[in-house]
Amino acid sequence: MPAHASGRTEERQALTDAVSRAADRFSELLLSAPDPGARVPATPDWSVTDVLGHVAMEPGRYRELALGRGTWPARVADLPAFNAEQVRTLPTRDPDGLARILRRDVDALLSTVEGFGEEPPLMFFDGDQRVRADRALGTLLGEFVIHGHDVATLLGRPWPIAPELVPLVMTGLHQVLPGWVDPARAAGHTAVYELRLRGLTRYVYRFDDGRLTVDPATPGRVDVTLSADPATALLLNYGRTGRWRAALTGRITARGRRPWLAPGLTGRFRSA
C-alpha cells in the first residue's frame, strides 16, 4: 500500500473511532438532562431537545451528501436559517427517539465512508463548498464536541475535550474554513499566521488580500505565531470562549514580528 494511502486509512480510522465514541458520549449527556426544554445559553433559540435534534439530523444529512444527494445551504450566511428549519421539522421531539436516530445514522454514515475505500468522493457542503467525504467526519465530530460542551455548561457538568480530538476536528474545519472568511472583515488583509497546538501539531493560515489558504505549499514569512492549548483553540474557533480570557490565562500566546494581529484572527471569519 502506498504511504499516502496508508496515512489516509489511519486518518479515516481515527476519525471514525472518534465520531462513534463522541456520538455515544453526546447522547448520554443530553439524555441525562433533567429538563429537556431548558434553553442552552450558547444557542439561546434552542432547548436541550433542539440541540439533540439538530445534531441527530446531521449524520444522515452527511451520508446523503456523501452519496451525491441531500441538501445544503448555498451560502454560509444561510446556515442559521437552514439549521432552524431543520429543528422545526424534526421527525420527533422525543429525546430517546432522537438518540436512536443519531446512533443509527452514525453507524450508516461510517459504514458508507468505509465503503469508499481509498477513493472517497468530494461532496457538496455548506456554502456550496466541495469537501472530501471522509474528512468531513471532522466537522461532524466538532458538532458532538462543541454542542456537548454547550449543554454540559448549562448543566454545570465537566466536559473535558481530549487534546487528540482537536486535530481530527481541524481536519474537517480546514476544508471549509476559506468559505467562512468574512469578505468585509478580511478585505485587503494580507498576513501569515502560524497556529501551534501545544504538544500536537501546527497549521499555517495565509491571507492574500482577504483570500485564505490553509497550509499553503509556500507560506512565506510568518507574521505571528500563536501557541494554544488545543481545547482552547477549538473553543475559540467555535466562538465558545473569549480570546482575551484565553490570553490572560496563558492558554494562548502570540509572538512574532506582527503579534498585534493575533487578537483579530477570529474576527476575520463569520460567526455561525
Coordinates of C-alpha atoms in Angstrom, one line a residue:
M1 CA 0.0 0.0 0.0
P2 CA 1.4 3.4 -0.9
A3 CA 2.4 5.6 2.0
H4 CA -0.2 8.2 1.3
A5 CA -2.9 5.6 1.1
S6 CA -1.8 4.1 4.4
G7 CA -1.8 7.6 6.0
R8 CA -5.3 8.2 4.7
T9 CA -6.6 4.9 6.1
E10 CA -5.1 5.7 9.5
E11 CA -6.7 9.1 9.5
R12 CA -10.1 7.7 8.5
Q13 CA -9.9 5.1 11.2
A14 CA -9.1 7.7 13.8
L15 CA -12.0 9.8 12.6
T16 CA -14.5 7.0 12.5
D17 CA -13.5 5.8 16.0
A18 CA -13.7 9.3 17.4
V19 CA -17.1 10.0 15.9
S20 CA -18.6 6.8 17.1
R21 CA -17.4 7.3 20.7
A22 CA -18.3 11.0 20.7
A23 CA -21.9 10.2 19.5
D24 CA -22.4 7.9 22.5
R25 CA -20.9 10.4 24.9
F26 CA -23.0 13.2 23.5
S27 CA -26.3 11.2 23.6
E28 CA -25.6 10.1 27.2
L29 CA -25.1 13.6 28.3
L30 CA -28.2 15.1 26.6
L31 CA -30.4 12.2 27.7
S32 CA -29.4 12.9 31.3
A33 CA -30.6 16.5 31.3
P34 CA -33.3 16.9 33.9
D35 CA -35.2 19.4 31.8
P36 CA -35.1 18.8 28.0
G37 CA -36.9 22.1 27.5
A38 CA -34.2 24.1 29.2
R39 CA -32.7 26.8 27.0
V40 CA -29.0 26.4 26.1
P41 CA -27.2 29.8 26.5
A42 CA -24.7 29.2 23.7
T43 CA -27.6 28.6 21.3
P44 CA -30.3 30.7 23.0
D45 CA -33.0 29.9 20.5
W46 CA -32.6 26.2 21.2
S47 CA -33.6 23.9 24.0
V48 CA -31.7 20.8 25.0
T49 CA -34.1 18.8 22.8
D50 CA -33.5 21.2 19.9
V51 CA -29.7 20.7 20.2
L52 CA -30.1 17.0 20.4
G53 CA -32.4 17.1 17.4
H54 CA -30.1 19.3 15.3
V55 CA -27.1 17.0 16.0
A56 CA -29.2 13.9 15.5
M57 CA -30.1 15.0 12.0
E58 CA -26.5 15.7 10.9
P59 CA -25.1 12.2 10.3
G60 CA -28.0 11.3 8.0
R61 CA -27.5 14.6 6.1
Y62 CA -23.8 14.0 5.8
R63 CA -24.4 10.5 4.4
E64 CA -26.8 11.8 1.8
L65 CA -24.3 14.5 0.7
A66 CA -21.5 11.9 0.5
L67 CA -23.8 9.9 -1.8
G68 CA -24.4 12.9 -4.0
R69 CA -27.8 13.7 -2.7
G70 CA -29.2 15.7 0.1
T71 CA -29.5 19.5 0.8
W72 CA -27.1 22.2 2.0
P73 CA -27.3 26.0 2.3
A74 CA -25.9 27.6 -0.8
R75 CA -24.3 30.4 1.2
V76 CA -22.6 30.1 4.6
A77 CA -24.7 33.1 5.7
D78 CA -27.8 30.9 5.2
L79 CA -26.7 28.2 7.6
P80 CA -28.5 29.6 10.7
A81 CA -31.8 29.6 8.8
F82 CA -31.1 26.2 7.4
N83 CA -30.4 24.8 10.9
A84 CA -33.6 26.5 12.3
E85 CA -35.7 24.8 9.7
Q86 CA -34.0 21.5 10.4
V87 CA -35.0 21.8 14.0
R88 CA -38.5 23.0 13.2
T89 CA -39.2 19.9 11.1
L90 CA -37.7 17.2 13.4
P91 CA -39.3 13.8 12.8
T92 CA -39.8 13.5 16.6
R93 CA -39.2 15.5 19.7
D94 CA -38.8 12.5 21.9
P95 CA -35.2 12.6 23.3
D96 CA -34.9 8.8 23.3
G97 CA -36.2 8.6 19.7
L98 CA -33.7 11.3 18.6
A99 CA -30.9 9.4 20.3
R100 CA -31.8 6.2 18.4
I101 CA -31.8 8.1 15.1
L102 CA -28.4 9.6 16.0
R103 CA -26.9 6.2 16.7
R104 CA -28.5 4.6 13.6
D105 CA -27.4 7.3 11.3
V106 CA -23.9 7.5 12.7
D107 CA -23.4 3.8 12.0
A108 CA -24.8 4.1 8.5
L109 CA -22.6 7.1 7.7
L110 CA -19.4 5.4 9.0
S111 CA -20.2 2.3 7.0
T112 CA -20.7 4.4 3.9
V113 CA -17.4 6.2 4.3
E114 CA -15.6 2.9 5.0
G115 CA -17.1 1.6 1.8
F116 CA -15.5 4.3 -0.3
G117 CA -12.1 2.7 0.4
E118 CA -9.1 4.7 -0.8
E119 CA -11.1 6.9 -3.1
P120 CA -13.5 8.9 -1.0
P121 CA -15.6 11.3 -3.1
L122 CA -15.9 15.0 -2.9
M123 CA -19.3 16.1 -1.6
F124 CA -21.1 19.4 -1.6
F125 CA -21.3 21.1 1.7
D126 CA -22.5 24.3 3.4
G127 CA -21.7 27.3 1.2
D128 CA -21.5 25.3 -2.0
Q129 CA -18.1 24.1 -0.9
R130 CA -16.7 20.8 -2.0
V131 CA -15.1 18.6 0.7
R132 CA -13.7 15.1 0.9
A133 CA -16.3 12.8 2.4
D134 CA -14.0 11.1 4.9
R135 CA -12.5 14.3 6.2
A136 CA -16.0 15.8 6.6
L137 CA -16.3 13.5 9.6
G138 CA -14.1 16.0 11.4
T139 CA -16.8 18.7 11.2
L140 CA -19.3 16.2 12.5
L141 CA -17.0 15.4 15.4
G142 CA -16.9 19.1 16.1
E143 CA -20.8 19.1 16.3
F144 CA -20.6 16.5 19.1
V145 CA -17.8 18.1 21.0
I146 CA -19.0 21.7 20.8
H147 CA -22.7 21.1 21.3
G148 CA -21.9 18.7 24.1
H149 CA -19.8 21.5 25.7
D150 CA -22.7 23.8 25.4
V151 CA -25.1 21.5 27.2
A152 CA -22.6 20.5 29.8
T153 CA -22.0 24.1 30.6
L154 CA -25.8 24.6 31.1
L155 CA -25.9 21.5 33.4
G156 CA -22.8 22.5 35.3
R157 CA -21.0 19.3 34.4
P158 CA -17.5 18.7 33.3
W159 CA -16.9 18.2 29.6
P160 CA -13.2 17.7 29.1
I161 CA -12.0 17.9 25.5
A162 CA -9.3 15.4 24.8
P163 CA -6.4 17.2 23.0
E164 CA -6.0 14.5 20.4
L165 CA -9.6 15.1 19.2
V166 CA -8.7 18.7 18.2
P167 CA -6.6 17.9 15.1
L168 CA -9.3 15.5 14.0
V169 CA -11.9 18.3 14.1
M170 CA -9.5 20.6 12.4
T171 CA -9.1 18.1 9.5
G172 CA -12.7 18.8 8.7
L173 CA -12.8 22.5 9.5
H174 CA -9.8 23.3 7.3
Q175 CA -11.8 22.1 4.3
V176 CA -14.5 24.7 4.8
L177 CA -12.6 27.5 6.6
P178 CA -11.9 29.6 3.4
G179 CA -15.6 29.7 2.8
W180 CA -16.2 31.2 6.3
V181 CA -13.9 34.2 5.7
D182 CA -16.0 37.4 6.1
P183 CA -15.3 39.4 3.0
A184 CA -15.9 42.7 4.7
R185 CA -13.7 42.0 7.7
A186 CA -10.9 40.4 5.7
A187 CA -10.9 42.8 2.8
G188 CA -7.4 43.8 1.9
H189 CA -5.8 41.7 4.6
T190 CA -2.5 40.1 3.9
A191 CA -0.7 38.2 6.6
V192 CA 0.6 34.7 7.5
Y193 CA -0.4 33.2 10.8
E194 CA 1.0 30.0 12.3
L195 CA -1.1 28.1 14.9
R196 CA 0.7 25.6 17.1
L197 CA -1.4 23.2 19.1
R198 CA 0.7 22.6 22.1
G199 CA 2.2 19.1 22.1
L200 CA 0.5 18.2 18.9
T201 CA 0.9 19.9 15.5
R202 CA 1.0 23.2 13.7
Y203 CA -1.0 24.9 10.9
V204 CA -0.4 27.9 8.7
Y205 CA -3.1 30.3 7.5
R206 CA -2.1 32.7 4.8
F207 CA -4.3 35.7 3.8
D208 CA -3.7 37.3 0.4
D209 CA -5.8 40.4 0.0
G210 CA -8.6 38.7 2.1
R211 CA -8.4 35.3 0.5
L212 CA -7.4 32.4 2.8
T213 CA -5.2 29.4 2.1
V214 CA -4.7 26.8 4.8
D215 CA -1.3 25.2 4.9
P216 CA 0.0 26.6 1.6
A217 CA 2.9 24.9 -0.1
T218 CA 4.9 28.1 0.1
P219 CA 3.5 30.0 3.1
G220 CA 6.1 32.8 3.1
R221 CA 7.3 34.6 6.1
V222 CA 5.2 34.1 9.2
D223 CA 3.9 37.3 10.8
V224 CA 2.6 35.9 14.0
T225 CA 2.8 32.6 15.8
L226 CA 0.1 31.5 18.1
S227 CA 0.7 28.8 20.7
A228 CA -2.5 27.4 22.1
D229 CA -3.9 24.8 24.4
P230 CA -5.7 22.5 22.0
A231 CA -9.1 22.6 23.6
T232 CA -8.9 26.4 23.9
A233 CA -8.1 26.7 20.3
L234 CA -11.1 24.7 19.4
L235 CA -13.5 26.7 21.6
L236 CA -12.1 29.9 20.1
N237 CA -12.8 28.6 16.6
Y238 CA -16.4 28.0 17.5
G239 CA -16.8 31.2 19.4
R240 CA -17.3 29.4 22.8
T241 CA -14.6 31.3 24.7
G242 CA -13.2 34.8 24.6
R243 CA -9.8 35.5 23.1
W244 CA -8.9 37.9 25.9
R245 CA -9.7 35.4 28.6
A246 CA -7.6 32.8 26.8
A247 CA -4.7 35.2 26.5
L248 CA -4.9 36.4 30.2
T249 CA -4.9 32.8 31.4
G250 CA -1.9 31.8 29.2
R251 CA -4.0 29.3 27.2
I252 CA -3.0 31.1 24.1
T253 CA 0.1 33.3 23.5
A254 CA 1.4 35.2 20.5
R255 CA 4.8 36.2 19.2
G256 CA 6.4 37.2 16.0
R257 CA 7.1 40.3 14.0
R258 CA 3.4 41.4 14.0
P259 CA 2.0 40.0 17.2
W260 CA -0.7 42.6 17.4
L261 CA -2.5 40.8 14.6
A262 CA -3.3 37.8 16.8
P263 CA -6.5 39.1 18.5
G264 CA -8.1 39.9 15.2
L265 CA -7.7 36.5 13.6
T266 CA -11.0 35.0 14.6
G267 CA -12.7 38.3 13.7
R268 CA -11.8 37.7 10.0
F269 CA -14.4 34.9 9.9
R270 CA -18.2 34.8 10.0
S271 CA -19.8 33.6 13.2
A272 CA -22.0 30.5 13.0

